[in-house]
C-alpha cells in the first residue's frame, strides 16, 4: 500500500469495517505478536499516555494509528487494570474529532481530579499549507470511560517553534503545573517548558526547566517528573543530544536525572545528577511515569523508536509497550523492577540444568538466572539447533561485562545503530538476570533492576532452544508465562 499524506490522515469514518477486521486478524495471527504485553490490535502503537490511577483502577492509554504500521491520524486507546499486569481493553477513548486535534491526538497525561480523570494532551492541527499548530487540550473522562468537554488551553508561545508537545500534569501545593517538550526558536535547542495554573483553565508560562549549561539536543520529547523515595526523577527523550554530553547508542535516547528536589517557581532542579540512560537496550522510548495514591512510582515505556522500521511493518502492525516497572532509588541509582503481580503470570516452574535449559521453550516465558562469579560464556535464546541463529546474552563475571547481541537473531533492525548493547557489572561477582521473552520482545532486569536491557528481535518462530554454549555454574528457574489479552 502506498501511504500518501491524504491516506494517512483520512478520517476514521472513511475506512470500512472489513479493512479494519482484516488488519486485526493479521496482527492477532502474527508469530511475532506479544501476548503478555500491551500490543496493537491493529496498526501502529506509539507512546503510552495518561498513565494514572482513577476510580479504583490503574489506567493507561496508548497512542494508536489502527490502519497500518505508519504514523497517521492518531487516537488514544484505553486500558485499565487492578494489578498493572492484567489489562482490559476499553477501546477508543480520545478521538481526533475537533479542529484543534484534527490531525491527531498526540501524547499527554492524566490525573484524577474531583472524581473525574483530567486528560491533558497535544492536539496536532495542520492548515491548508501543512503548517502545524500544536494546541494543548484538556478533556475529562467520567467513571464510565466517556471523554468529553475538550477545551483548548494554550498553544506554542512566540519564542517556541511548532515542536511543543507531550504535557504532563502535576499538582504541587495546590498549584497545577504542566511540563512540555519544546524547541526554542532562537537556537533550535530542546527544553522542558514549565507552565502553571490555579484552575486548570488559565495557564501561564513559568520558563524552561534548568537542565544545566549543555544543550539538550534539538528537541525534548515526553518529559516526566515523578517522586521516588524522597527524590525527584526527571525522565525525558532529548533528540539529537551530543554523545559527548551523554553516551547512548539508539537513534534517540530515553534518559533520566535524579535531583534532591525541584524549585517550581524558579524552574530549577536542586542538586541534579548527571544524565543516565533509562534502559541500556535497543528500543525503549517515550517512557511515562506517575505516582500512585500511596506514593509508589511506576513507569511504562514505548518499545519502538521514532524514524525506525521493524519487520512487522510488512504485516501492517508495529510496536508494543513494556511491562510496568516499579521505580525505587538505591545508593543514588534508579532501580527498575517488575511489579509483584508479574509473578501471577508464571506457570510450570522448572529448575535450570547446567547447560541445556529448554529445547522447546515456546515464545513467552521468564528465565531467572544467577550466574556465579568467574564465569564466561554465552546464553543463547530463541536459538536454532546449531546455534547459528539466536539472541545472545554474553557474560563475563570475572571482568564484569554483559552484552545483549541480536546480530544473529533473524531479521535485522536498525543496524546503523549497532547490533549489540554492553553494560558494566561488578567484577568477580555473581550476576542475577530476570529475562522476560514475549515472542519478539526481550526485557532483561540485571541485579534486581540496577540496569535493564529491552529490545525487539525477530528470529524464526520455530527456533525455541535455550542453552548455554558450555556448562556454566549457575542457579536458575524457568516459567512459561500466561497470556493477558
Tab-separated table of C-alpha atoms in Angstrom:
chain	number	residue	atom	x	y	z
A	1	UNK	CA	0.000	0.000	0.000
A	2	UNK	CA	1.250	3.460	-0.870
A	3	UNK	CA	0.906	5.665	2.195
A	4	UNK	CA	0.205	9.110	0.824
A	5	UNK	CA	-0.376	12.032	3.175
A	6	UNK	CA	-4.039	12.013	2.187
A	7	UNK	CA	-4.365	8.338	3.124
A	8	UNK	CA	-2.546	8.701	6.454
A	9	UNK	CA	-4.909	11.469	7.532
A	10	UNK	CA	-8.108	10.013	6.159
A	11	UNK	CA	-10.859	10.296	8.819
A	12	UNK	CA	-11.598	7.041	10.612
A	13	UNK	CA	-15.172	7.129	9.320
A	14	UNK	CA	-13.868	6.783	5.765
A	15	UNK	CA	-12.325	3.379	6.471
A	16	UNK	CA	-14.557	0.346	6.060
A	17	UNK	CA	-15.093	-2.257	8.777
A	18	UNK	CA	-13.818	-5.151	6.671
A	19	UNK	CA	-10.422	-3.499	6.240
A	20	UNK	CA	-10.085	-2.999	9.980
A	21	UNK	CA	-11.142	-6.582	10.731
A	22	UNK	CA	-8.560	-7.900	8.257
A	23	UNK	CA	-5.859	-5.798	9.905
A	24	UNK	CA	-6.876	-7.050	13.353
A	25	UNK	CA	-6.654	-10.657	12.163
A	26	UNK	CA	-3.228	-10.017	10.658
A	27	UNK	CA	-1.910	-8.571	13.925
A	28	UNK	CA	-3.503	-11.286	16.070
A	29	UNK	CA	-2.112	-14.140	13.999
A	30	UNK	CA	1.441	-12.874	13.642
A	31	UNK	CA	4.030	-15.211	15.205
A	32	UNK	CA	5.874	-12.086	16.395
A	33	UNK	CA	2.911	-10.684	18.326
A	34	UNK	CA	3.320	-10.164	22.069
A	35	UNK	CA	0.905	-11.905	24.450
A	36	UNK	CA	1.677	-10.639	27.952
A	37	UNK	CA	2.403	-7.031	26.992
A	38	UNK	CA	0.082	-4.356	25.651
A	39	UNK	CA	0.265	-4.551	21.870
A	40	UNK	CA	-1.642	-3.277	18.838
A	41	UNK	CA	-4.935	-4.901	17.976
A	42	UNK	CA	-4.161	-3.451	14.549
A	43	UNK	CA	-1.794	-0.933	13.036
A	44	UNK	CA	0.751	1.054	14.980
A	45	UNK	CA	1.162	1.589	18.719
A	46	UNK	CA	3.001	4.711	19.786
A	47	UNK	CA	3.623	6.425	23.138
A	48	UNK	CA	1.938	5.380	26.390
A	49	UNK	CA	-0.333	8.170	27.601
A	50	UNK	CA	-2.494	9.058	30.582
A	51	UNK	CA	-0.833	6.570	32.966
A	52	UNK	CA	-2.786	7.124	36.182
A	53	UNK	CA	-4.956	5.761	38.996
A	54	UNK	CA	-8.673	6.571	38.882
A	55	UNK	CA	-11.892	5.109	40.260
A	56	UNK	CA	-10.131	2.213	41.969
A	57	UNK	CA	-8.065	1.066	38.983
A	58	UNK	CA	-4.939	1.826	37.032
A	59	UNK	CA	-5.377	3.339	33.593
A	60	UNK	CA	-3.114	3.694	30.609
A	61	UNK	CA	-3.802	4.743	27.055
A	62	UNK	CA	-1.611	4.198	24.056
A	63	UNK	CA	-1.377	6.364	21.027
A	64	UNK	CA	-2.707	4.411	18.074
A	65	UNK	CA	-2.943	4.534	14.319
A	66	UNK	CA	-5.106	1.462	13.660
A	67	UNK	CA	-4.903	1.251	9.867
A	68	UNK	CA	-1.233	0.463	9.254
A	69	UNK	CA	2.325	0.415	10.575
A	70	UNK	CA	2.789	4.116	9.798
A	71	UNK	CA	2.343	7.417	11.577
A	72	UNK	CA	-1.004	8.847	10.575
A	73	UNK	CA	-4.123	10.216	12.251
A	74	UNK	CA	-3.504	9.322	15.915
A	75	UNK	CA	-6.024	8.494	18.636
A	76	UNK	CA	-5.863	7.095	22.180
A	77	UNK	CA	-6.884	3.537	23.054
A	78	UNK	CA	-7.815	2.943	26.707
A	79	UNK	CA	-6.851	0.089	29.063
A	80	UNK	CA	-7.484	-0.438	32.765
A	81	UNK	CA	-6.125	-2.850	35.352
A	82	UNK	CA	-6.310	-3.605	39.051
A	83	UNK	CA	-2.802	-5.093	39.247
A	84	UNK	CA	-0.741	-3.382	36.472
A	85	UNK	CA	-0.392	-6.725	34.674
A	86	UNK	CA	-3.827	-7.942	33.555
A	87	UNK	CA	-5.370	-5.256	31.356
A	88	UNK	CA	-8.882	-4.787	29.960
A	89	UNK	CA	-9.147	-3.123	26.551
A	90	UNK	CA	-11.818	-0.419	26.776
A	91	UNK	CA	-11.363	0.684	23.178
A	92	UNK	CA	-11.044	4.062	21.502
A	93	UNK	CA	-11.167	6.887	24.057
A	94	UNK	CA	-9.676	10.096	22.666
A	95	UNK	CA	-10.643	10.700	19.055
A	96	UNK	CA	-9.182	13.290	16.683
A	97	UNK	CA	-12.580	14.904	16.238
A	98	UNK	CA	-12.129	18.662	16.765
A	99	UNK	CA	-10.352	21.408	14.874
A	100	UNK	CA	-7.558	21.513	17.441
A	101	UNK	CA	-6.707	17.780	17.124
A	102	UNK	CA	-7.895	17.327	13.540
A	103	UNK	CA	-4.540	15.817	12.517
A	104	UNK	CA	-4.035	13.668	15.576
A	105	UNK	CA	-4.440	13.327	19.315
A	106	UNK	CA	-0.805	13.383	20.336
A	107	UNK	CA	0.781	12.462	23.654
A	108	UNK	CA	-0.271	13.625	27.097
A	109	UNK	CA	-1.058	12.654	30.653
A	110	UNK	CA	-3.888	12.205	33.139
A	111	UNK	CA	-4.673	12.898	36.782
A	112	UNK	CA	-7.699	12.182	38.964
A	113	UNK	CA	-9.342	15.452	39.989
A	114	UNK	CA	-12.756	15.817	41.683
A	115	UNK	CA	-13.930	12.267	40.867
A	116	UNK	CA	-13.068	12.585	37.182
A	117	UNK	CA	-9.922	11.863	35.197
A	118	UNK	CA	-8.431	15.061	33.817
A	119	UNK	CA	-6.665	14.492	30.490
A	120	UNK	CA	-4.158	16.922	29.020
A	121	UNK	CA	-2.649	16.249	25.622
A	122	UNK	CA	-1.323	17.860	22.459
A	123	UNK	CA	-3.647	18.310	19.530
A	124	UNK	CA	-1.994	18.288	16.130
A	125	UNK	CA	-3.547	20.779	13.712
A	126	UNK	CA	-2.392	21.435	10.147
A	127	UNK	CA	-3.632	24.205	7.871
A	128	UNK	CA	-4.078	24.015	4.102
A	129	UNK	CA	-0.331	24.714	3.639
A	130	UNK	CA	0.519	21.912	6.083
A	131	UNK	CA	1.762	24.380	8.701
A	132	UNK	CA	1.387	22.847	12.145
A	133	UNK	CA	-0.092	24.443	15.250
A	134	UNK	CA	0.294	22.395	18.452
A	135	UNK	CA	-2.661	23.018	20.745
A	136	UNK	CA	-2.592	21.864	24.359
A	137	UNK	CA	-6.022	20.406	25.053
A	138	UNK	CA	-7.854	19.340	28.197
A	139	UNK	CA	-10.681	16.824	28.447
A	140	UNK	CA	-12.472	14.979	31.239
A	141	UNK	CA	-13.212	11.263	31.492
A	142	UNK	CA	-16.034	10.114	33.766
A	143	UNK	CA	-16.277	6.834	35.666
A	144	UNK	CA	-17.976	5.201	32.661
A	145	UNK	CA	-14.990	5.932	30.456
A	146	UNK	CA	-16.704	8.693	28.461
A	147	UNK	CA	-14.390	11.528	27.385
A	148	UNK	CA	-15.975	14.969	26.937
A	149	UNK	CA	-15.539	18.712	27.398
A	150	UNK	CA	-12.497	19.132	25.188
A	151	UNK	CA	-11.025	22.603	25.664
A	152	UNK	CA	-8.041	24.316	24.067
A	153	UNK	CA	-5.813	25.610	26.875
A	154	UNK	CA	-2.910	27.270	25.056
A	155	UNK	CA	-0.649	26.964	22.017
A	156	UNK	CA	3.054	27.438	21.499
A	157	UNK	CA	4.207	30.936	22.546
A	158	UNK	CA	6.119	33.112	20.096
A	159	UNK	CA	9.562	32.032	21.300
A	160	UNK	CA	8.839	28.298	20.767
A	161	UNK	CA	8.590	26.536	17.414
A	162	UNK	CA	5.812	24.191	16.336
A	163	UNK	CA	7.666	21.484	18.289
A	164	UNK	CA	5.776	21.885	21.548
A	165	UNK	CA	4.034	18.791	22.906
A	166	UNK	CA	3.561	15.929	25.381
A	167	UNK	CA	2.272	17.708	28.530
A	168	UNK	CA	2.488	16.041	31.922
A	169	UNK	CA	0.034	17.407	34.520
A	170	UNK	CA	1.353	17.676	38.098
A	171	UNK	CA	-0.131	19.169	41.277
A	172	UNK	CA	2.152	20.689	43.894
A	173	UNK	CA	0.982	22.699	46.936
A	174	UNK	CA	-2.378	23.495	45.386
A	175	UNK	CA	-0.896	24.683	42.093
A	176	UNK	CA	-1.167	22.746	38.856
A	177	UNK	CA	1.965	22.535	36.736
A	178	UNK	CA	2.371	21.188	33.221
A	179	UNK	CA	5.724	20.310	31.723
A	180	UNK	CA	6.078	20.059	27.945
A	181	UNK	CA	8.738	19.144	25.447
A	182	UNK	CA	9.750	22.218	23.470
A	183	UNK	CA	12.168	23.665	20.931
A	184	UNK	CA	13.135	27.322	21.194
A	185	UNK	CA	13.048	29.439	18.031
A	186	UNK	CA	16.307	31.296	18.635
A	187	UNK	CA	18.750	28.397	18.851
A	188	UNK	CA	16.575	25.396	17.971
A	189	UNK	CA	17.528	23.616	21.190
A	190	UNK	CA	15.414	21.164	23.185
A	191	UNK	CA	13.850	22.183	26.505
A	192	UNK	CA	11.349	21.176	29.162
A	193	UNK	CA	8.932	24.089	29.377
A	194	UNK	CA	7.081	24.646	32.682
A	195	UNK	CA	3.562	26.154	32.850
A	196	UNK	CA	1.254	26.720	35.823
A	197	UNK	CA	-2.424	27.214	36.600
A	198	UNK	CA	-4.649	27.587	39.642
A	199	UNK	CA	-7.833	26.356	37.965
A	200	UNK	CA	-6.760	24.153	35.004
A	201	UNK	CA	-8.210	26.782	32.669
A	202	UNK	CA	-5.934	29.821	32.706
A	203	UNK	CA	-2.274	28.964	32.204
A	204	UNK	CA	0.925	30.993	32.274
A	205	UNK	CA	4.447	30.037	31.270
A	206	UNK	CA	6.972	29.778	34.110
A	207	UNK	CA	10.026	29.087	31.939
A	208	UNK	CA	12.417	26.399	30.758
A	209	UNK	CA	13.494	23.894	33.402
A	210	UNK	CA	17.190	24.399	34.106
A	211	UNK	CA	18.886	21.221	32.894
A	212	UNK	CA	22.405	22.637	33.008
A	213	UNK	CA	24.586	24.580	30.610
A	214	UNK	CA	24.874	21.900	27.910
A	215	UNK	CA	22.284	21.929	25.088
A	216	UNK	CA	19.806	19.047	25.249
A	217	UNK	CA	19.821	18.334	21.502
A	218	UNK	CA	17.349	19.948	19.121
A	219	UNK	CA	14.135	18.740	20.800
A	220	UNK	CA	12.968	17.124	24.026
A	221	UNK	CA	10.004	14.758	23.887
A	222	UNK	CA	7.890	13.081	26.567
A	223	UNK	CA	9.139	14.810	29.736
A	224	UNK	CA	8.015	13.309	33.043
A	225	UNK	CA	8.681	14.277	36.640
A	226	UNK	CA	7.995	11.726	39.354
A	227	UNK	CA	8.877	11.428	43.043
A	228	UNK	CA	10.877	8.368	44.045
A	229	UNK	CA	11.979	7.652	47.611
A	230	UNK	CA	12.126	11.320	48.551
A	231	UNK	CA	13.924	12.373	45.377
A	232	UNK	CA	12.703	13.956	42.143
A	233	UNK	CA	13.310	11.964	38.962
A	234	UNK	CA	13.065	13.656	35.569
A	235	UNK	CA	12.625	11.278	32.618
A	236	UNK	CA	12.799	12.662	29.083
A	237	UNK	CA	13.900	11.987	25.500
A	238	UNK	CA	16.444	14.507	24.161
A	239	UNK	CA	16.579	14.156	20.379
A	240	UNK	CA	19.921	14.977	18.780
A	241	UNK	CA	21.812	15.003	22.082
A	242	UNK	CA	25.582	15.285	21.598
A	243	UNK	CA	27.174	12.000	22.673
A	244	UNK	CA	29.953	13.940	24.371
A	245	UNK	CA	27.317	15.065	26.875
A	246	UNK	CA	25.889	11.586	27.497
A	247	UNK	CA	26.724	8.284	25.861
A	248	UNK	CA	23.964	6.346	24.087
A	249	UNK	CA	23.589	4.103	21.053
A	250	UNK	CA	19.973	4.353	19.855
A	251	UNK	CA	18.799	6.895	17.302
A	252	UNK	CA	17.317	8.882	20.214
A	253	UNK	CA	17.872	8.206	23.934
A	254	UNK	CA	15.472	7.902	26.858
A	255	UNK	CA	17.265	9.437	29.848
A	256	UNK	CA	16.795	10.455	33.454
A	257	UNK	CA	18.154	12.824	36.098
A	258	UNK	CA	17.799	12.378	39.871
A	259	UNK	CA	17.542	15.576	41.939
A	260	UNK	CA	17.046	16.272	45.612
A	261	UNK	CA	14.042	18.470	44.844
A	262	UNK	CA	12.576	20.941	42.350
A	263	UNK	CA	12.010	24.667	42.762
A	264	UNK	CA	8.927	25.070	40.608
A	265	UNK	CA	8.700	28.858	40.651
A	266	UNK	CA	12.320	29.234	39.583
A	267	UNK	CA	12.086	26.170	37.317
A	268	UNK	CA	15.269	24.708	38.729
A	269	UNK	CA	16.372	21.261	39.922
A	270	UNK	CA	18.088	21.105	43.305
A	271	UNK	CA	21.386	19.188	43.217
A	272	UNK	CA	20.734	17.281	39.970
A	273	UNK	CA	22.684	14.171	38.972
A	274	UNK	CA	24.340	13.686	35.586
A	275	UNK	CA	22.281	12.236	32.740
A	276	UNK	CA	21.732	8.469	32.768
A	277	UNK	CA	20.248	6.060	30.228
A	278	UNK	CA	16.933	4.727	31.473
A	279	UNK	CA	17.372	1.485	29.528
A	280	UNK	CA	20.593	0.016	28.166
A	281	UNK	CA	18.912	-1.977	25.408
A	282	UNK	CA	17.733	-1.197	21.895
A	283	UNK	CA	14.162	0.038	21.698
A	284	UNK	CA	12.853	1.928	24.742
A	285	UNK	CA	11.469	5.434	24.251
A	286	UNK	CA	8.726	7.800	25.440
A	287	UNK	CA	8.541	6.443	28.986
A	288	UNK	CA	5.629	7.663	31.111
A	289	UNK	CA	5.796	7.562	34.913
A	290	UNK	CA	3.444	8.601	37.710
A	291	UNK	CA	2.970	8.335	41.456
A	292	UNK	CA	0.112	6.105	42.621
A	293	UNK	CA	-2.034	7.290	45.560
A	294	UNK	CA	0.273	5.525	48.031
A	295	UNK	CA	3.270	7.352	46.527
A	296	UNK	CA	4.725	4.369	44.674
A	297	UNK	CA	6.314	5.369	41.372
A	298	UNK	CA	5.564	3.291	38.282
A	299	UNK	CA	6.806	3.600	34.705
A	300	UNK	CA	5.815	2.132	31.339
A	301	UNK	CA	7.600	2.658	28.030
A	302	UNK	CA	7.000	2.541	24.325
A	303	UNK	CA	9.063	-0.302	22.870
A	304	UNK	CA	9.725	1.228	19.496
A	305	UNK	CA	11.742	4.159	18.222
A	306	UNK	CA	10.928	7.159	16.039
A	307	UNK	CA	12.203	7.013	12.471
A	308	UNK	CA	12.791	3.261	12.771
A	309	UNK	CA	11.230	0.410	10.799
A	310	UNK	CA	10.552	-3.101	12.109
A	311	UNK	CA	9.949	-6.396	10.267
A	312	UNK	CA	6.284	-6.484	11.308
A	313	UNK	CA	5.701	-3.300	9.303
A	314	UNK	CA	5.244	-5.717	6.401
A	315	UNK	CA	2.383	-7.296	8.369
A	316	UNK	CA	0.769	-3.849	8.890
A	317	UNK	CA	1.348	-3.660	12.648
A	318	UNK	CA	4.165	-2.301	14.795
A	319	UNK	CA	5.471	-1.867	18.343
A	320	UNK	CA	4.211	-2.543	21.864
A	321	UNK	CA	4.514	-1.267	25.421
A	322	UNK	CA	6.938	-2.543	28.052
A	323	UNK	CA	5.762	-4.211	31.216
A	324	UNK	CA	5.112	-1.802	34.075
A	325	UNK	CA	8.155	-1.219	36.239
A	326	UNK	CA	8.258	-0.110	39.860
A	327	UNK	CA	10.809	2.660	40.487
A	328	UNK	CA	12.956	2.960	43.599
A	329	UNK	CA	16.321	4.509	44.390
A	330	UNK	CA	19.220	2.593	45.882
A	331	UNK	CA	22.642	4.133	46.533
A	332	UNK	CA	21.807	7.106	44.327
A	333	UNK	CA	20.790	4.903	41.406
A	334	UNK	CA	17.348	4.465	39.845
A	335	UNK	CA	16.155	0.878	40.238
A	336	UNK	CA	13.501	-0.589	37.930
A	337	UNK	CA	11.830	-3.862	38.885
A	338	UNK	CA	8.844	-5.840	37.615
A	339	UNK	CA	5.701	-5.176	39.637
A	340	UNK	CA	4.949	-8.079	42.042
A	341	UNK	CA	1.859	-9.113	40.028
A	342	UNK	CA	4.085	-10.236	37.159
A	343	UNK	CA	4.644	-13.397	39.211
A	344	UNK	CA	0.954	-14.282	38.790
A	345	UNK	CA	1.651	-14.980	35.106
A	346	UNK	CA	4.138	-17.747	35.906
A	347	UNK	CA	3.165	-21.334	35.064
A	348	UNK	CA	5.010	-24.648	35.442
A	349	UNK	CA	8.157	-23.871	37.401
A	350	UNK	CA	11.282	-25.806	36.268
A	351	UNK	CA	14.813	-25.713	37.623
A	352	UNK	CA	17.541	-24.959	35.082
A	353	UNK	CA	20.261	-27.574	34.440
A	354	UNK	CA	23.919	-26.826	33.795
A	355	UNK	CA	23.824	-26.311	30.034
A	356	UNK	CA	20.717	-27.112	28.010
A	357	UNK	CA	17.815	-25.236	29.534
A	358	UNK	CA	14.919	-25.841	27.121
A	359	UNK	CA	14.663	-27.439	23.702
A	360	UNK	CA	11.164	-26.100	23.082
A	361	UNK	CA	10.765	-23.056	25.304
A	362	UNK	CA	7.849	-21.558	23.444
A	363	UNK	CA	7.520	-17.874	22.771
A	364	UNK	CA	6.585	-16.483	26.185
A	365	UNK	CA	8.493	-17.182	29.348
A	366	UNK	CA	10.528	-15.826	32.220
A	367	UNK	CA	14.001	-17.162	32.949
A	368	UNK	CA	15.644	-16.256	36.241
A	369	UNK	CA	19.371	-16.948	36.422
A	370	UNK	CA	22.114	-16.234	38.893
A	371	UNK	CA	25.428	-16.804	37.127
A	372	UNK	CA	28.313	-17.369	39.532
A	373	UNK	CA	31.459	-15.255	39.692
A	374	UNK	CA	34.355	-16.103	37.365
A	375	UNK	CA	32.131	-17.458	34.599
A	376	UNK	CA	32.378	-16.519	30.931
A	377	UNK	CA	30.189	-17.649	28.059
A	378	UNK	CA	27.050	-17.099	26.009
A	379	UNK	CA	23.418	-17.780	26.760
A	380	UNK	CA	21.513	-18.451	23.524
A	381	UNK	CA	17.810	-17.530	23.451
A	382	UNK	CA	15.364	-18.373	20.641
A	383	UNK	CA	18.109	-20.431	19.035
A	384	UNK	CA	18.114	-22.941	16.208
A	385	UNK	CA	19.687	-26.373	16.597
A	386	UNK	CA	23.238	-25.458	15.539
A	387	UNK	CA	23.198	-22.069	17.316
A	388	UNK	CA	23.890	-20.228	14.072
A	389	UNK	CA	20.811	-18.111	14.784
A	390	UNK	CA	19.914	-16.834	18.251
A	391	UNK	CA	19.548	-13.857	20.514
A	392	UNK	CA	22.762	-13.910	22.520
A	393	UNK	CA	23.434	-12.845	26.098
A	394	UNK	CA	27.210	-12.796	26.532
A	395	UNK	CA	28.549	-12.636	30.067
A	396	UNK	CA	31.916	-12.324	31.784
A	397	UNK	CA	31.540	-12.190	35.548
A	398	UNK	CA	35.302	-12.014	36.016
A	399	UNK	CA	35.805	-8.768	34.090
A	400	UNK	CA	32.274	-7.574	34.836
A	401	UNK	CA	30.564	-7.315	31.468
A	402	UNK	CA	27.202	-8.233	29.949
A	403	UNK	CA	26.257	-7.912	26.265
A	404	UNK	CA	22.917	-8.365	24.506
A	405	UNK	CA	23.621	-9.178	20.855
A	406	UNK	CA	20.948	-9.509	18.160
A	407	UNK	CA	23.239	-9.682	15.138
A	408	UNK	CA	22.303	-13.330	14.523
A	409	UNK	CA	18.725	-13.020	15.772
A	410	UNK	CA	16.895	-13.363	12.482
A	411	UNK	CA	15.511	-10.322	10.692
A	412	UNK	CA	17.556	-7.239	11.443
A	413	UNK	CA	16.510	-3.918	12.988
A	414	UNK	CA	18.271	-0.523	12.943
A	415	UNK	CA	21.696	-1.990	12.175
A	416	UNK	CA	23.090	1.503	11.585
A	417	UNK	CA	22.924	1.970	15.349
A	418	UNK	CA	24.680	-1.274	16.217
A	419	UNK	CA	23.558	-4.819	16.837
A	420	UNK	CA	24.771	-5.184	20.425
A	421	UNK	CA	24.498	-3.342	23.728
A	422	UNK	CA	27.037	-3.786	26.524
A	423	UNK	CA	26.886	-2.797	30.162
A	424	UNK	CA	29.335	-2.948	33.048
A	425	UNK	CA	28.867	-5.264	36.036
A	426	UNK	CA	30.714	-5.525	39.342
A	427	UNK	CA	33.904	-7.509	38.698
A	428	UNK	CA	34.334	-11.022	40.094
A	429	UNK	CA	30.782	-11.144	41.403
A	430	UNK	CA	27.747	-13.211	40.527
A	431	UNK	CA	25.132	-11.582	38.295
A	432	UNK	CA	21.375	-12.083	38.587
A	433	UNK	CA	19.252	-11.897	35.445
A	434	UNK	CA	15.466	-11.899	35.146
A	435	UNK	CA	14.841	-12.458	31.442
A	436	UNK	CA	11.342	-11.939	30.067
A	437	UNK	CA	10.677	-13.108	26.496
A	438	UNK	CA	7.392	-12.414	24.735
A	439	UNK	CA	7.742	-13.751	21.170
A	440	UNK	CA	9.646	-10.801	19.648
A	441	UNK	CA	10.359	-8.809	22.811
A	442	UNK	CA	13.041	-9.309	25.443
A	443	UNK	CA	13.374	-7.459	28.753
A	444	UNK	CA	16.372	-8.288	30.953
A	445	UNK	CA	16.478	-6.978	34.518
A	446	UNK	CA	20.061	-7.081	35.808
A	447	UNK	CA	20.840	-7.470	39.524
A	448	UNK	CA	17.294	-6.806	40.671
A	449	UNK	CA	16.754	-3.856	38.383
A	450	UNK	CA	20.021	-1.967	38.711
A	451	UNK	CA	20.086	-1.981	34.912
A	452	UNK	CA	17.564	-3.001	32.255
A	453	UNK	CA	18.041	-4.127	28.647
A	454	UNK	CA	14.955	-4.067	26.421
A	455	UNK	CA	14.770	-4.902	22.730
A	456	UNK	CA	12.887	-6.432	19.855
A	457	UNK	CA	14.199	-9.454	17.956
A	458	UNK	CA	12.824	-11.459	15.033
A	459	UNK	CA	14.180	-14.999	14.971
A	460	UNK	CA	12.289	-17.740	13.162
A	461	UNK	CA	9.259	-18.680	15.317
A	462	UNK	CA	10.189	-22.368	15.319
A	463	UNK	CA	13.601	-21.597	16.884
A	464	UNK	CA	12.898	-22.089	20.598
A	465	UNK	CA	16.096	-23.547	22.029
A	466	UNK	CA	17.607	-22.032	25.188
A	467	UNK	CA	21.117	-23.135	26.065
A	468	UNK	CA	24.498	-22.050	27.332
A	469	UNK	CA	27.388	-22.553	24.935
A	470	UNK	CA	29.161	-24.515	27.687
A	471	UNK	CA	28.497	-25.758	31.184
A	472	UNK	CA	28.100	-22.766	33.426
A	473	UNK	CA	27.944	-22.547	37.195
A	474	UNK	CA	24.597	-21.001	37.985
A	475	UNK	CA	21.219	-21.323	39.658
A	476	UNK	CA	18.091	-20.833	37.617
A	477	UNK	CA	14.336	-21.220	37.226
A	478	UNK	CA	12.176	-21.246	34.108
A	479	UNK	CA	8.464	-20.411	33.870
A	480	UNK	CA	6.035	-20.263	30.983
A	481	UNK	CA	4.071	-17.006	31.047
A	482	UNK	CA	0.318	-16.686	30.781
A	483	UNK	CA	-1.379	-14.642	28.053
A	484	UNK	CA	-3.067	-11.452	29.306
A	485	UNK	CA	-5.031	-10.297	26.241
